[in-house]
Short mmCIF file of C-alpha atoms in Angstrom, two decimals:
data_model
loop_
_atom_site.label_atom_id
_atom_site.label_comp_id
_atom_site.label_asym_id
_atom_site.label_seq_id
_atom_site.Cartn_x
_atom_site.Cartn_y
_atom_site.Cartn_z
CA MET B 9 60.05 24.97 58.41
CA LYS B 10 60.74 27.09 61.30
CA THR B 11 63.06 30.37 60.98
CA VAL B 12 65.19 32.39 63.25
CA ALA B 13 62.23 34.74 63.55
CA ASP B 14 60.30 31.93 65.40
CA TYR B 15 63.06 31.05 67.62
CA ASN B 16 64.43 32.27 71.09
CA PHE B 17 68.05 31.80 71.17
CA GLU B 18 68.52 32.90 74.91
CA ASN B 19 71.33 30.93 76.44
CA LYS B 20 71.66 28.75 73.39
CA LYS B 21 74.64 28.10 71.35
CA ALA B 22 73.51 28.41 67.53
CA LEU B 23 75.62 26.66 65.20
CA ILE B 24 75.27 28.36 61.95
CA ARG B 25 75.85 27.09 58.39
CA VAL B 26 76.93 30.57 56.83
CA ASP B 27 78.16 31.01 53.00
CA PHE B 28 81.34 32.82 53.62
CA ASN B 29 82.84 31.44 50.04
CA VAL B 30 83.83 35.08 49.29
CA PRO B 31 86.79 36.37 46.50
CA LEU B 32 90.10 37.30 47.96
CA ASN B 33 92.69 39.08 46.39
CA ASP B 34 96.54 38.04 46.43
CA HIS B 35 97.01 39.78 50.02
CA PHE B 36 93.98 37.88 51.31
CA GLU B 37 91.75 40.64 51.37
CA ILE B 38 88.01 40.42 50.47
CA THR B 39 86.83 41.97 47.08
CA ASP B 40 83.12 41.39 47.59
CA ASP B 41 81.85 40.80 51.02
CA THR B 42 78.01 40.45 49.65
CA ARG B 43 77.84 37.26 51.51
CA ILE B 44 79.07 38.10 54.54
CA ARG B 45 76.93 41.06 54.70
CA ALA B 46 74.03 39.25 53.97
CA VAL B 47 74.05 36.87 56.98
CA LEU B 48 74.67 39.82 59.75
CA PRO B 49 71.19 40.26 60.40
CA THR B 50 70.87 36.44 61.32
CA ILE B 51 73.97 36.41 63.63
CA GLN B 52 72.64 39.68 65.19
CA LYS B 53 69.06 38.16 65.95
CA ILE B 54 70.77 35.39 67.66
CA LEU B 55 73.23 37.71 69.86
CA LYS B 56 70.33 39.90 70.57
CA ASP B 57 68.35 37.14 72.08
CA GLY B 58 71.07 36.14 74.44
CA GLY B 59 72.68 33.48 72.40
CA SER B 60 76.26 32.83 70.94
CA ALA B 61 76.88 32.06 67.36
CA ILE B 62 79.33 29.34 66.16
CA LEU B 63 79.92 29.85 62.58
CA MET B 64 81.15 27.29 59.88
CA SER B 65 81.65 27.65 56.30
CA HIS B 66 83.67 26.38 53.25
CA LEU B 67 85.78 28.75 51.41
CA GLY B 68 87.10 27.85 47.83
CA ARG B 69 87.99 24.42 46.83
CA PRO B 70 91.18 22.91 48.69
CA LYS B 71 92.26 19.66 47.11
CA SER B 72 93.45 17.78 50.13
CA GLY B 73 93.27 19.16 53.49
CA PRO B 74 94.44 22.81 54.81
CA GLU B 75 95.80 25.31 52.25
CA GLU B 76 96.75 28.86 53.88
CA LYS B 77 94.85 30.78 50.76
CA PHE B 78 91.68 29.02 51.87
CA SER B 79 91.73 29.79 55.61
CA LEU B 80 88.70 31.47 56.92
CA ARG B 81 91.32 33.26 59.39
CA HIS B 82 91.70 35.83 56.85
CA LEU B 83 88.16 36.81 57.23
CA VAL B 84 88.26 37.51 61.12
CA PRO B 85 89.12 41.38 60.99
CA HIS B 86 86.42 42.15 58.52
CA LEU B 87 83.92 40.23 60.31
CA SER B 88 85.01 41.38 63.76
CA LYS B 89 84.50 45.10 61.88
CA GLN B 90 81.02 44.21 60.48
CA LEU B 91 79.70 42.75 63.67
CA GLN B 92 81.69 45.49 66.09
CA ILE B 93 82.76 42.66 68.49
CA PRO B 94 86.02 40.54 68.62
CA ILE B 95 85.72 37.16 66.84
CA LYS B 96 86.98 34.04 68.37
CA PHE B 97 88.71 31.76 65.91
CA ALA B 98 89.32 27.81 65.79
CA ASP B 99 92.05 26.31 63.80
CA ASP B 100 89.92 23.40 63.09
CA CYS B 101 86.09 22.83 62.56
CA ILE B 102 86.13 19.82 64.85
CA GLY B 103 88.58 18.44 67.47
CA THR B 104 89.53 19.54 70.94
CA GLN B 105 90.11 23.16 70.46
CA ALA B 106 87.01 23.78 68.71
CA GLY B 107 85.12 21.67 71.24
CA GLU B 108 86.74 23.82 73.98
CA LEU B 109 86.24 27.24 72.25
CA ALA B 110 82.47 26.39 71.63
CA GLY B 111 81.99 24.99 75.09
CA GLU B 112 83.40 28.26 76.91
CA LEU B 113 81.50 30.75 74.53
CA ALA B 114 79.15 33.10 76.37
CA ALA B 115 76.19 34.66 75.27
CA GLY B 116 76.92 37.56 72.76
CA GLU B 117 79.93 35.72 71.59
CA VAL B 118 81.00 34.56 68.05
CA LEU B 119 83.22 31.83 67.14
CA LEU B 120 84.32 31.18 63.55
CA LEU B 121 85.60 27.68 62.61
CA GLU B 122 88.28 26.74 60.16
CA ASN B 123 87.37 25.81 56.78
CA LEU B 124 84.78 23.03 56.73
CA ARG B 125 86.41 21.51 53.39
CA PHE B 126 89.50 21.20 54.80
CA TYR B 127 87.97 17.63 55.44
CA GLY B 128 86.92 15.63 52.41
CA GLU B 129 84.19 14.20 54.43
CA GLU B 130 82.33 17.64 54.27
CA THR B 131 81.73 17.05 50.45
CA LYS B 132 80.82 13.58 50.97
CA GLY B 133 78.11 13.97 53.25
CA ASP B 134 80.06 11.92 55.84
CA ARG B 135 77.86 11.16 58.99
CA GLU B 136 80.34 10.79 61.67
CA PHE B 137 81.76 14.35 60.57
CA ALA B 138 78.27 15.76 60.54
CA GLN B 139 77.84 14.26 64.07
CA ALA B 140 81.22 15.59 65.28
CA LEU B 141 80.14 19.13 64.06
CA SER B 142 76.64 18.96 65.74
CA ARG B 143 78.39 18.59 69.35
CA LEU B 144 79.51 22.11 69.22
CA GLY B 145 75.94 23.59 69.31
CA ASP B 146 72.43 23.42 70.83
CA VAL B 147 70.58 24.52 67.76
CA TYR B 148 71.35 24.10 64.30
CA VAL B 149 70.66 27.27 61.68
CA ASN B 150 71.20 26.89 57.92
CA ASP B 151 71.76 30.40 56.42
CA ALA B 152 73.90 29.06 53.70
CA PHE B 153 71.44 29.14 50.46
CA GLY B 154 74.21 29.07 48.26
CA THR B 155 75.10 25.50 49.25
CA ALA B 156 71.63 24.34 49.66
CA HIS B 157 71.72 22.27 46.73
CA ARG B 158 74.52 20.24 47.81
CA ALA B 159 74.06 17.21 50.38
CA HIS B 160 77.19 17.98 52.38
CA ALA B 161 77.84 17.05 55.96
CA SER B 162 77.24 20.50 57.33
CA THR B 163 74.15 21.48 54.89
CA ALA B 164 72.10 18.26 55.13
CA ILE B 165 73.42 15.61 56.83
CA ILE B 166 74.08 17.53 60.27
CA ALA B 167 70.36 18.43 60.83
CA GLU B 168 69.64 14.64 61.55
CA PHE B 169 71.30 15.13 64.86
CA PHE B 170 69.30 18.47 66.36
CA LYS B 171 65.82 18.60 67.58
CA ASP B 172 66.12 22.36 67.02
CA LYS B 173 66.88 23.15 63.50
CA VAL B 174 65.85 26.76 61.86
CA ALA B 175 66.58 28.58 58.52
CA GLY B 176 68.44 31.80 58.88
CA LEU B 177 67.09 35.13 57.30
CA VAL B 178 68.88 34.59 54.15
CA MET B 179 67.49 31.23 53.37
CA GLN B 180 64.06 32.56 54.39
CA ALA B 181 64.55 35.37 52.01
CA GLU B 182 65.59 33.47 48.95
CA LEU B 183 62.85 31.18 49.16
CA LYS B 184 60.29 33.82 49.60
CA ASN B 185 61.57 35.93 46.74
CA ALA B 186 62.02 32.69 44.34
CA SER B 187 58.27 31.94 44.83
CA LYS B 188 57.19 35.45 44.00
CA VAL B 189 58.54 34.49 40.36
CA LEU B 190 57.44 30.62 40.37
CA GLN B 191 54.19 30.87 42.23
CA HIS B 192 52.63 34.32 42.16
CA PRO B 193 54.06 36.32 39.30
CA VAL B 194 52.82 39.58 38.32
CA LYS B 195 52.26 39.56 34.53
CA PRO B 196 53.83 40.21 32.27
CA LEU B 197 56.83 38.16 33.40
CA THR B 198 59.90 38.34 31.63
CA ALA B 199 63.02 36.00 32.12
CA ILE B 200 66.26 36.93 30.94
CA MET B 201 68.85 33.72 30.43
CA GLY B 202 72.57 34.69 29.60
CA GLY B 203 75.76 32.74 30.12
CA ALA B 204 78.06 30.75 28.17
CA LYS B 205 76.40 27.58 27.85
CA ILE B 206 72.73 26.35 26.78
CA SER B 207 73.33 22.90 28.59
CA ASP B 208 73.65 24.85 31.93
CA LYS B 209 70.09 26.49 31.44
CA ILE B 210 68.09 23.73 29.72
CA LEU B 211 65.91 22.52 32.81
CA ILE B 212 65.12 26.19 33.81
CA ILE B 213 64.57 27.39 30.37
CA GLU B 214 62.01 24.22 29.92
CA LYS B 215 60.28 25.00 33.24
CA LEU B 216 59.84 28.69 32.53
CA LEU B 217 58.41 28.40 29.07
CA ASP B 218 55.19 27.35 31.35
CA LYS B 219 55.16 30.71 33.08
CA VAL B 220 56.88 33.60 31.27
CA ASP B 221 55.32 35.94 28.71
CA ASN B 222 58.94 36.91 27.40
CA LEU B 223 62.16 34.83 27.38
CA ILE B 224 65.41 36.76 26.49
CA ILE B 225 68.07 34.80 25.10
CA GLY B 226 71.79 36.45 25.50
CA GLY B 227 75.38 35.69 26.12
CA GLY B 228 77.25 32.80 24.46
CA MET B 229 74.45 30.42 24.48
CA SER B 230 72.57 32.42 21.90
CA TYR B 231 74.86 31.37 19.07
CA THR B 232 73.94 27.80 19.48
CA PHE B 233 70.35 29.10 18.75
CA PHE B 234 71.44 31.10 15.66
CA LYS B 235 73.15 27.73 14.49
CA ALA B 236 69.88 25.94 14.79
CA LEU B 237 68.14 28.74 12.68
CA GLY B 238 70.71 28.04 9.91
CA GLY B 239 72.82 31.23 10.71
CA ARG B 240 76.43 32.06 10.16
CA ILE B 241 78.13 32.08 13.55
CA GLY B 242 81.85 32.18 12.67
CA ASN B 243 84.20 30.96 15.71
CA SER B 244 81.42 32.15 18.38
CA LEU B 245 80.74 29.72 21.25
CA VAL B 246 78.52 26.62 20.21
CA GLU B 247 77.45 23.60 21.78
CA GLU B 248 77.04 21.54 18.55
CA ASP B 249 75.37 18.66 20.38
CA LYS B 250 72.43 21.12 21.70
CA VAL B 251 71.50 22.59 18.35
CA GLY B 252 68.43 20.25 17.95
CA LEU B 253 67.76 20.98 21.20
CA ALA B 254 67.82 24.87 20.58
CA LEU B 255 65.45 24.24 17.82
CA GLU B 256 63.27 22.27 19.88
CA LEU B 257 63.03 25.17 22.63
CA ILE B 258 62.40 27.68 19.85
CA GLN B 259 59.32 25.40 18.55
CA LYS B 260 58.09 24.94 22.32
CA ALA B 261 58.21 28.64 23.06
CA LYS B 262 56.08 29.24 19.77
CA ALA B 263 53.43 26.63 20.57
CA LYS B 264 53.09 28.06 24.35
CA GLY B 265 52.53 31.57 22.97
CA VAL B 266 55.87 32.62 24.55
CA ASP B 267 57.71 35.66 23.09
CA LEU B 268 61.30 34.33 22.61
CA LEU B 269 63.68 37.26 21.94
CA LEU B 270 67.08 36.39 20.47
CA PRO B 271 69.75 39.08 20.14
CA LYS B 272 69.58 40.47 16.42
CA ASP B 273 73.16 41.72 16.42
CA SER B 274 76.29 41.27 18.14
CA VAL B 275 79.60 42.98 18.99
CA ILE B 276 82.01 40.67 17.45
CA ALA B 277 86.03 40.46 17.96
CA ASP B 278 88.71 38.74 16.07
CA SER B 279 90.20 37.25 19.15
CA PHE B 280 89.08 36.71 22.79
CA SER B 281 90.49 39.98 24.12
CA ASN B 282 89.48 43.23 25.16
CA GLU B 283 91.99 44.81 22.93
CA ALA B 284 90.71 42.90 19.91
CA ASN B 285 89.34 44.30 16.89
CA GLN B 286 85.47 44.71 16.93
CA GLN B 287 82.67 45.15 14.63
CA VAL B 288 78.77 45.18 15.05
CA VAL B 289 77.23 42.64 12.73
CA ASP B 290 73.74 40.74 12.25
CA ASN B 291 73.81 37.58 14.01
CA TYR B 292 73.18 35.80 10.98
CA ALA B 293 76.20 37.00 9.12
CA ILE B 294 79.33 36.54 11.39
CA ALA B 295 82.29 35.89 9.25
CA ASP B 296 84.95 32.89 10.06
CA GLY B 297 87.76 34.16 12.28
CA TRP B 298 85.40 36.46 14.24
CA MET B 299 83.29 35.69 17.49
CA GLY B 300 80.43 37.20 19.21
CA LEU B 301 81.49 38.63 22.55
CA ASP B 302 78.47 40.78 23.50
CA ILE B 303 75.00 41.75 22.27
CA GLY B 304 74.76 44.62 19.93
CA PRO B 305 73.03 47.99 20.03
CA GLU B 306 69.83 46.79 18.25
CA ALA B 307 69.47 43.74 20.65
CA ARG B 308 70.15 46.05 23.61
CA GLU B 309 67.13 48.39 22.73
CA VAL B 310 64.89 45.51 21.94
CA PHE B 311 65.74 43.51 25.15
CA SER B 312 65.48 46.95 27.08
CA ASN B 313 62.03 47.75 25.86
CA ALA B 314 60.47 44.11 26.71
CA ILE B 315 62.01 44.50 30.23
CA ARG B 316 60.58 48.07 30.94
CA ASN B 317 57.04 46.54 29.81
CA SER B 318 57.40 43.74 32.43
CA LYS B 319 56.00 43.53 35.86
CA THR B 320 58.09 40.71 37.24
CA ILE B 321 61.67 39.89 35.91
CA LEU B 322 63.85 37.10 36.37
CA TRP B 323 67.53 37.59 35.34
CA ASN B 324 70.34 34.87 35.13
CA GLY B 325 73.51 35.15 33.10
CA PRO B 326 75.18 38.20 31.32
CA MET B 327 74.74 39.10 27.88
CA GLY B 328 78.51 39.06 27.10
CA VAL B 329 82.16 38.80 28.35
CA PHE B 330 81.33 41.88 31.07
CA GLU B 331 84.46 41.25 32.67
CA MET B 332 86.22 42.87 29.61
CA GLU B 333 85.18 46.44 29.48
CA ASN B 334 84.87 46.53 25.62
CA PHE B 335 82.21 43.73 25.81
CA ALA B 336 80.28 44.80 29.03
CA GLN B 337 77.81 47.23 27.37
CA GLY B 338 74.96 44.57 26.80
CA THR B 339 75.02 43.40 30.40
CA ILE B 340 74.88 47.07 31.45
CA SER B 341 72.16 48.06 29.39
CA ILE B 342 70.10 45.22 30.73
CA ALA B 343 70.93 46.10 34.32
CA GLU B 344 69.93 49.59 33.59
CA ALA B 345 66.42 48.63 32.00
CA VAL B 346 65.85 46.10 35.07
CA VAL B 347 66.61 49.09 37.50
CA GLU B 348 64.26 51.25 35.56
CA ALA B 349 61.39 48.87 35.53
CA THR B 350 62.01 48.36 39.31
CA ASN B 351 61.51 51.96 39.85
CA ASN B 352 58.44 52.03 37.87
CA GLY B 353 57.00 49.25 40.16
CA ALA B 354 58.24 45.85 38.96
CA TYR B 355 59.52 43.23 40.81
CA SER B 356 63.02 42.06 39.80
CA LEU B 357 65.15 39.14 41.01
CA ILE B 358 68.51 38.61 39.97
CA GLY B 359 69.39 34.74 40.27
CA GLY B 360 72.87 34.85 41.71
CA GLY B 361 76.32 34.01 40.20
CA ASP B 362 77.63 36.17 37.30
CA SER B 363 74.43 38.26 36.92
CA ALA B 364 74.50 38.97 40.72
CA ALA B 365 78.15 40.00 40.50
CA ALA B 366 77.39 42.19 37.48
CA VAL B 367 74.68 43.91 39.18
CA ASN B 368 76.65 44.52 42.47
CA SER B 369 79.77 45.72 40.52
CA LEU B 370 77.59 48.16 38.77
CA GLY B 371 76.51 49.78 42.09
CA PHE B 372 72.82 48.59 41.19
CA GLY B 373 72.50 45.84 44.01
CA ASP B 374 70.08 48.21 46.12
CA GLN B 375 68.06 49.36 43.09
CA VAL B 376 66.71 45.90 42.29
CA SER B 377 64.22 43.83 44.34
CA TYR B 378 66.52 41.20 45.36
CA VAL B 379 69.83 39.88 44.74
CA SER B 380 70.13 36.00 45.21
CA THR B 381 73.32 35.12 46.99
CA GLY B 382 73.19 31.56 45.38
CA GLY B 383 73.44 30.84 41.50
CA GLY B 384 73.53 27.05 41.38
CA ALA B 385 70.85 26.81 44.15
CA MET B 386 68.70 29.39 43.03
CA LEU B 387 68.87 27.53 39.45
CA GLU B 388 68.09 24.08 40.99
CA TYR B 389 65.18 25.86 42.83
CA MET B 390 63.68 27.41 39.93
CA GLU B 391 64.06 23.95 38.12
CA GLY B 392 61.60 22.55 40.72
CA LYS B 393 64.37 20.33 42.24
CA VAL B 394 64.56 19.56 45.93
CA LEU B 395 67.35 21.30 47.75
CA PRO B 396 68.81 19.00 50.38
CA GLY B 397 69.77 21.91 52.65
CA VAL B 398 66.00 23.04 52.55
CA ALA B 399 64.46 19.63 52.82
CA ALA B 400 66.73 19.03 55.91
CA LEU B 401 64.98 21.93 58.09
CA ALA B 402 61.58 20.56 57.54
CA ASN B 403 60.24 19.88 60.82
CA LYS B 404 59.05 16.04 60.42
#
């Protein structure tokens, strides 16, 4: 697979699939520009070579056709400021205006196309739509790792219509960093799995049991494990149909010599609210009417010690409802332990999604080894699945 580093873009129009699916507030202002900043080096390399850049992305999930709140036009001022050049904007991603603006684009210039998902054909992987997009550029660049697990028109199908197709620097970095955990981890290797549902993480947990020394389980999914072990979990989140599977995973970890760490205690609440009454209890004895919303102080200490003694760390998913201040301490403690281990020479990969949002919001983004821009894509890659967006770039 070629990357932008291997390619000279002089006098070329690069059609770049980026991931500008960024959060906007009610005034259409960007509240987290991590994904935009991530792709700037790819764009700058192309412009420095003497090429031009045509950017295409999705934003949000439009239901049927254009919606003002999902227009990429809202990103133009910020992108222009970041690149320090004026950004041209096309009101459509295909059609006459897009074609004319792309055709007139000179070296050093940047054109942003309107939201790809204003067309249902994008997510359906429609070949005609992909071909219409392909006419806008000379070379195809995919730097949207966050959508690489989707066989969409702009992420996979479009590559068929290009002789020259390369991976952007984000895509390259994502794959390289994932391989440090998957293929060449320095031991001990600790994986931290959090989030609400065990069903979202079954495949990756099973895959990791063959690689890790320690597997830390936190967040809402941990209560399914305690239910499997015969604990009282009150009104905590539980997947009743996954209780048997949780027991199986505990037995597999034991058979493979993996230290499976479950939280000893929880911060529980009598309602799903930041203002709820709270107490700290053992995870085998949560009373009815109460629910676990964060890991407790004992769990924070045990988990943090395991992390500090690790040489490679993978973290995917928060330890509690970190969006609520009163239930964020578990996630904060884990983030601090990961930063401390990293400062002491460990390699740390934050696997996108909520854990990436937590690390960035706490200001730790530049104190860990790598923060992935793709939650779902990173999970599927770690599970050993072929990502359509990556496979499409292979030079056959």
